[in-house]
Amino acid sequence: MNTPKLSRREFMQTQGALIVGASGSVFVGDALAQAAAPVVIGPQPTALDTWIRIATNGHVTANFGKMDCGQGLDTAIAQIVAEELDVSMDAVTVVMGDTRLTPNQGGGSGSTGLRMGSNPLRNAAAEARRLLVEAASARLGVAASELATENGRVFVKANAAQSVSYADLIGGKDFGASLKWNNAIGNGMNAQGMAKPKDVSQYKVVGQGFKRKDIAEKVGAKEHYTAHIRPDNLLHARPVRPPVAGAVPVSVDAASIANIPGAKHFVKGGFVAVLAETEWNAVRAARQLKVTWSDAKGPLGAGEANVFEHIRSAPVTASNAIPIFGGKKDYDPKPTLAALATSKRVIEAEYECSFQTHARIAPSCGVVDVKGDQVQVWADVQKPHFLREGIAKFLGLPEANVQVKWMHGAGSYGRSDADEAPYEAALLSKEFGRPVRMQWSRADGMAWGPKAPAAVVTLKAGLDDANNVTGWLFKVKGFNGWDVKFNAESPEHTLVGMQTGHKKWTAYNFNVPEESYKFNNHVHWWETIPPYMEQASPMRTAHMRAPQEMQTRFGQECFMDEVAHATGMDPVAFRLKHMQDPREADVVKAATDKLGWAPRSQPRGKSNAKVMTGRGLALHAGYGSYAAVACEVEVHRDTGRVWVKRLVIANDCGLIVNPIGVRAAMEGQIMQGISRALYEEVHFDAQRVNSVDWNSYRIANLDDIPGQVEIVLLNRPDKPIGGAGEPAIVCFPAAIANAVFDATGVRIRRYPLAPARVKQALTT
């Protein structure tokens, strides 16, 4: 691996040529809107030069305020910019998530990269093209209406030889033009000029398959991750964790690491760390440091042994049905409960969803250089602009004094442990006056990173004499999805922040299904419960990929099958009968047709065969997209192993910018979806998390690769771009569980299914 060694001066020199500020005048009549705009730290959304730059050689740089979670998002953004500017793909470079260069577009979240994040880039590129044509009109003495653009040049339609390049018109200079900004910061940020972007019918680049530029660098070990950053005079750091959750240091024996050259320790509140001149010595020091910890007995309840009983009996902190608890009253359950009470027959079931952890392939790492009141941060976080805000608060500095450079990360989804090490590194760098590289271990990441909340999903359906649905109740009760916030904009949302005295915030959220199924007296209801620990908990919960949707759709889509069978209907036919959105119907039909679904009103039933086969389906609608997963599985009686023999994903994400990228996104969701559906489960007892490595936190491996995979992409050029990074993965737990039920006649109502759980169910 080529390891970069960057000084502060070198880092600034590599970026300085692209740093721009707002320039030019504001559109007439826009003064009031500009006056009301929120304060923006860094590049201004109102400046065209913030978004688009053209170098002296004609090369285009697009500054994109989001980041890539491994989907190749920069390739799709480059396509959009190349399309609007009429330049080749090779002429476009996309800078992502660098707070020096890009506005705060919300980072990575909610599959918004293209469906929301591309909007200002598209508009800015269109406006840049309009200004270039106007400049060429003055240069060539030809009316703008008589000009056209192609491959980075403006030419006369009647005489293509009469032309001028973008480089000659503006290369290396500022546009000096303003855009209208909608005054939004984050995912909803948009800016636009006078130009109208192209109609879809004019697209030549968008919609085509382009391979990612970064793959060769990753395969060839030339891609730099946070862990490879080595500023001059660097200290290496490791955290030291308590053996029991909630314990705090009483005393530290500095002599215990005296034999390690240059090793030192740091204590503040409940946070303990060691530092050394080399990483290996930091590792040694973390192992050797003797800490006396306070007593902390059973802070995690009874552990996983009774987690679901705990959820059922725990008090409610918030609900979307009870305004007195602070939740908005979105649903009133009373009419549904009344309808169920008078129904001829009531079908009911409960589904249990275990804690899961992000288990990033590369645990948290942050490199921070605090020099006086100026701070540089390198981090592979989802929301670098919010990290900038949070570290500024943590260190007591103006936000403008903190600069974050986003790096590629090996496992970036959701609110993982990614934000944690940069905060710790910042604290240590300020204390010791040197750049610090904080590296978490595998056990640190798995045990102490935020978790996806455990929950119990209760469903009831009432039926009349004709098997029509008379009432449908969906209720999920679980640990709070917002135990800590979905970004690290303030220290209280991090472990070290809570360890050093910042009180955790109080806000509540879960999730309910959004699919268009329509039933009489239909209610969606969520409730949250208190955390095991209020401060610095290893079981604190936060967003994990498709936040809380894996849990809710596991219950909803499994119950769809159960009610279908109770009414004597095929599960596909039952869904189609009750869904209202034709795009949902299209993905369901596409997936089941490709699988060769044969209608069946009942599962195959119990069998004594050693290997049983069945098929299942699940649907998800969200993020402006639609996905259906249909699969055929093998269930091995002796071991409980479930193998996905055949799999079909049908996906509709509106206009497809890059089909290669969308297909790759589906493939990534297949393996993580199978992994979360079948294996991933946090094991913990009353004192600690026991899932600390790949043995104690099982993930899918090469043996779990499906036998056959088919992906059906439904392109909708007439629809807005939807998210492609999350919709399909939501379907996997229910689709696989439904297939296991079809194969065996035994319903597994716990997610993940887990081989031991399946084996036990088959024997009992």
JSON list of C-alpha atoms in Angstrom, two decimals, residues 90-180:
[
{"chain": "A", "resi": 90, "resn": "ASP", "atom": "CA", "xyz": [-12.95, 11.48, -18.89]},
{"chain": "A", "resi": 91, "resn": "ALA", "atom": "CA", "xyz": [-13.03, 15.27, -18.57]},
{"chain": "A", "resi": 92, "resn": "VAL", "atom": "CA", "xyz": [-14.92, 15.26, -15.24]},
{"chain": "A", "resi": 93, "resn": "THR", "atom": "CA", "xyz": [-13.59, 14.75, -11.72]},
{"chain": "A", "resi": 94, "resn": "VAL", "atom": "CA", "xyz": [-15.95, 14.70, -8.76]},
{"chain": "A", "resi": 95, "resn": "VAL", "atom": "CA", "xyz": [-14.69, 15.91, -5.38]},
{"chain": "A", "resi": 96, "resn": "MET", "atom": "CA", "xyz": [-16.82, 14.49, -2.57]},
{"chain": "A", "resi": 97, "resn": "GLY", "atom": "CA", "xyz": [-17.45, 15.44, 1.05]},
{"chain": "A", "resi": 98, "resn": "ASP", "atom": "CA", "xyz": [-14.51, 17.81, 1.54]},
{"chain": "A", "resi": 99, "resn": "THR", "atom": "CA", "xyz": [-15.64, 20.65, 3.80]},
{"chain": "A", "resi": 100, "resn": "ARG", "atom": "CA", "xyz": [-13.05, 22.98, 2.25]},
{"chain": "A", "resi": 101, "resn": "LEU", "atom": "CA", "xyz": [-14.57, 22.64, -1.17]},
{"chain": "A", "resi": 102, "resn": "THR", "atom": "CA", "xyz": [-18.15, 21.43, -0.92]},
{"chain": "A", "resi": 103, "resn": "PRO", "atom": "CA", "xyz": [-21.35, 22.77, 0.67]},
{"chain": "A", "resi": 104, "resn": "ASN", "atom": "CA", "xyz": [-23.18, 20.72, 3.28]},
{"chain": "A", "resi": 105, "resn": "GLN", "atom": "CA", "xyz": [-25.55, 18.55, 1.23]},
{"chain": "A", "resi": 106, "resn": "GLY", "atom": "CA", "xyz": [-26.23, 16.23, 4.14]},
{"chain": "A", "resi": 107, "resn": "GLY", "atom": "CA", "xyz": [-23.57, 13.64, 3.48]},
{"chain": "A", "resi": 108, "resn": "GLY", "atom": "CA", "xyz": [-24.67, 10.06, 2.89]},
{"chain": "A", "resi": 109, "resn": "SER", "atom": "CA", "xyz": [-28.14, 9.22, 4.17]},
{"chain": "A", "resi": 110, "resn": "GLY", "atom": "CA", "xyz": [-31.53, 8.01, 3.08]},
{"chain": "A", "resi": 111, "resn": "SER", "atom": "CA", "xyz": [-30.38, 6.97, -0.41]},
{"chain": "A", "resi": 112, "resn": "THR", "atom": "CA", "xyz": [-30.37, 10.68, -1.27]},
{"chain": "A", "resi": 113, "resn": "GLY", "atom": "CA", "xyz": [-27.07, 10.74, -3.16]},
{"chain": "A", "resi": 114, "resn": "LEU", "atom": "CA", "xyz": [-28.64, 11.01, -6.61]},
{"chain": "A", "resi": 115, "resn": "ARG", "atom": "CA", "xyz": [-32.31, 11.60, -5.96]},
{"chain": "A", "resi": 116, "resn": "MET", "atom": "CA", "xyz": [-31.58, 14.81, -4.04]},
{"chain": "A", "resi": 117, "resn": "GLY", "atom": "CA", "xyz": [-27.84, 15.42, -4.14]},
{"chain": "A", "resi": 118, "resn": "SER", "atom": "CA", "xyz": [-27.59, 15.57, -7.93]},
{"chain": "A", "resi": 119, "resn": "ASN", "atom": "CA", "xyz": [-30.05, 18.45, -8.28]},
{"chain": "A", "resi": 120, "resn": "PRO", "atom": "CA", "xyz": [-27.72, 21.41, -7.63]},
{"chain": "A", "resi": 121, "resn": "LEU", "atom": "CA", "xyz": [-24.94, 19.81, -9.69]},
{"chain": "A", "resi": 122, "resn": "ARG", "atom": "CA", "xyz": [-27.27, 19.32, -12.65]},
{"chain": "A", "resi": 123, "resn": "ASN", "atom": "CA", "xyz": [-28.52, 22.89, -12.39]},
{"chain": "A", "resi": 124, "resn": "ALA", "atom": "CA", "xyz": [-25.03, 24.34, -11.94]},
{"chain": "A", "resi": 125, "resn": "ALA", "atom": "CA", "xyz": [-23.66, 22.43, -14.94]},
{"chain": "A", "resi": 126, "resn": "ALA", "atom": "CA", "xyz": [-26.57, 23.61, -17.08]},
{"chain": "A", "resi": 127, "resn": "GLU", "atom": "CA", "xyz": [-26.00, 27.20, -15.96]},
{"chain": "A", "resi": 128, "resn": "ALA", "atom": "CA", "xyz": [-22.26, 26.92, -16.67]},
{"chain": "A", "resi": 129, "resn": "ARG", "atom": "CA", "xyz": [-23.05, 25.72, -20.18]},
{"chain": "A", "resi": 130, "resn": "ARG", "atom": "CA", "xyz": [-25.43, 28.66, -20.71]},
{"chain": "A", "resi": 131, "resn": "LEU", "atom": "CA", "xyz": [-22.78, 31.15, -19.62]},
{"chain": "A", "resi": 132, "resn": "LEU", "atom": "CA", "xyz": [-20.17, 29.51, -21.83]},
{"chain": "A", "resi": 133, "resn": "VAL", "atom": "CA", "xyz": [-22.47, 29.79, -24.83]},
{"chain": "A", "resi": 134, "resn": "GLU", "atom": "CA", "xyz": [-23.06, 33.47, -24.05]},
{"chain": "A", "resi": 135, "resn": "ALA", "atom": "CA", "xyz": [-19.32, 34.07, -23.77]},
{"chain": "A", "resi": 136, "resn": "ALA", "atom": "CA", "xyz": [-18.75, 32.23, -27.07]},
{"chain": "A", "resi": 137, "resn": "SER", "atom": "CA", "xyz": [-21.46, 34.34, -28.69]},
{"chain": "A", "resi": 138, "resn": "ALA", "atom": "CA", "xyz": [-19.52, 37.49, -27.81]},
{"chain": "A", "resi": 139, "resn": "ARG", "atom": "CA", "xyz": [-16.20, 35.92, -28.86]},
{"chain": "A", "resi": 140, "resn": "LEU", "atom": "CA", "xyz": [-17.45, 34.57, -32.21]},
{"chain": "A", "resi": 141, "resn": "GLY", "atom": "CA", "xyz": [-19.90, 37.33, -33.02]},
{"chain": "A", "resi": 142, "resn": "VAL", "atom": "CA", "xyz": [-22.73, 34.86, -33.49]},
{"chain": "A", "resi": 143, "resn": "ALA", "atom": "CA", "xyz": [-26.10, 34.86, -31.73]},
{"chain": "A", "resi": 144, "resn": "ALA", "atom": "CA", "xyz": [-26.32, 32.36, -28.87]},
{"chain": "A", "resi": 145, "resn": "SER", "atom": "CA", "xyz": [-29.30, 30.70, -30.57]},
{"chain": "A", "resi": 146, "resn": "GLU", "atom": "CA", "xyz": [-27.02, 29.82, -33.49]},
{"chain": "A", "resi": 147, "resn": "LEU", "atom": "CA", "xyz": [-24.52, 28.00, -31.30]},
{"chain": "A", "resi": 148, "resn": "ALA", "atom": "CA", "xyz": [-24.31, 24.45, -29.95]},
{"chain": "A", "resi": 149, "resn": "THR", "atom": "CA", "xyz": [-21.95, 22.58, -27.62]},
{"chain": "A", "resi": 150, "resn": "GLU", "atom": "CA", "xyz": [-20.13, 19.28, -27.90]},
{"chain": "A", "resi": 151, "resn": "ASN", "atom": "CA", "xyz": [-17.10, 17.72, -26.26]},
{"chain": "A", "resi": 152, "resn": "GLY", "atom": "CA", "xyz": [-16.10, 20.83, -24.34]},
{"chain": "A", "resi": 153, "resn": "ARG", "atom": "CA", "xyz": [-16.46, 23.25, -27.25]},
{"chain": "A", "resi": 154, "resn": "VAL", "atom": "CA", "xyz": [-18.98, 25.82, -28.43]},
{"chain": "A", "resi": 155, "resn": "PHE", "atom": "CA", "xyz": [-19.45, 25.80, -32.21]},
{"chain": "A", "resi": 156, "resn": "VAL", "atom": "CA", "xyz": [-21.55, 27.50, -34.86]},
{"chain": "A", "resi": 157, "resn": "LYS", "atom": "CA", "xyz": [-24.33, 25.19, -36.00]},
{"chain": "A", "resi": 158, "resn": "ALA", "atom": "CA", "xyz": [-23.94, 26.27, -39.61]},
{"chain": "A", "resi": 159, "resn": "ASN", "atom": "CA", "xyz": [-20.15, 25.96, -39.54]},
{"chain": "A", "resi": 160, "resn": "ALA", "atom": "CA", "xyz": [-18.76, 23.55, -36.96]},
{"chain": "A", "resi": 161, "resn": "ALA", "atom": "CA", "xyz": [-15.20, 24.61, -37.75]},
{"chain": "A", "resi": 162, "resn": "GLN", "atom": "CA", "xyz": [-15.98, 27.98, -36.26]},
{"chain": "A", "resi": 163, "resn": "SER", "atom": "CA", "xyz": [-15.67, 27.16, -32.56]},
{"chain": "A", "resi": 164, "resn": "VAL", "atom": "CA", "xyz": [-14.03, 27.93, -29.27]},
{"chain": "A", "resi": 165, "resn": "SER", "atom": "CA", "xyz": [-13.17, 25.60, -26.38]},
{"chain": "A", "resi": 166, "resn": "TYR", "atom": "CA", "xyz": [-14.37, 25.93, -22.81]},
{"chain": "A", "resi": 167, "resn": "ALA", "atom": "CA", "xyz": [-10.70, 26.16, -21.79]},
{"chain": "A", "resi": 168, "resn": "ASP", "atom": "CA", "xyz": [-10.19, 29.19, -24.00]},
{"chain": "A", "resi": 169, "resn": "LEU", "atom": "CA", "xyz": [-13.36, 30.82, -22.71]},
{"chain": "A", "resi": 170, "resn": "ILE", "atom": "CA", "xyz": [-12.86, 30.41, -18.95]},
{"chain": "A", "resi": 171, "resn": "GLY", "atom": "CA", "xyz": [-10.11, 27.92, -18.18]},
{"chain": "A", "resi": 172, "resn": "GLY", "atom": "CA", "xyz": [-8.70, 28.56, -14.72]},
{"chain": "A", "resi": 173, "resn": "LYS", "atom": "CA", "xyz": [-10.96, 31.56, -14.07]},
{"chain": "A", "resi": 174, "resn": "ASP", "atom": "CA", "xyz": [-14.08, 32.11, -12.00]},
{"chain": "A", "resi": 175, "resn": "PHE", "atom": "CA", "xyz": [-17.52, 32.20, -13.56]},
{"chain": "A", "resi": 176, "resn": "GLY", "atom": "CA", "xyz": [-18.35, 34.93, -11.07]},
{"chain": "A", "resi": 177, "resn": "ALA", "atom": "CA", "xyz": [-22.04, 34.09, -11.35]},
{"chain": "A", "resi": 178, "resn": "SER", "atom": "CA", "xyz": [-24.68, 33.55, -8.68]},
{"chain": "A", "resi": 179, "resn": "LEU", "atom": "CA", "xyz": [-27.32, 30.89, -8.29]},
{"chain": "A", "resi": 180, "resn": "LYS", "atom": "CA", "xyz": [-30.62, 30.95, -6.47]}
]
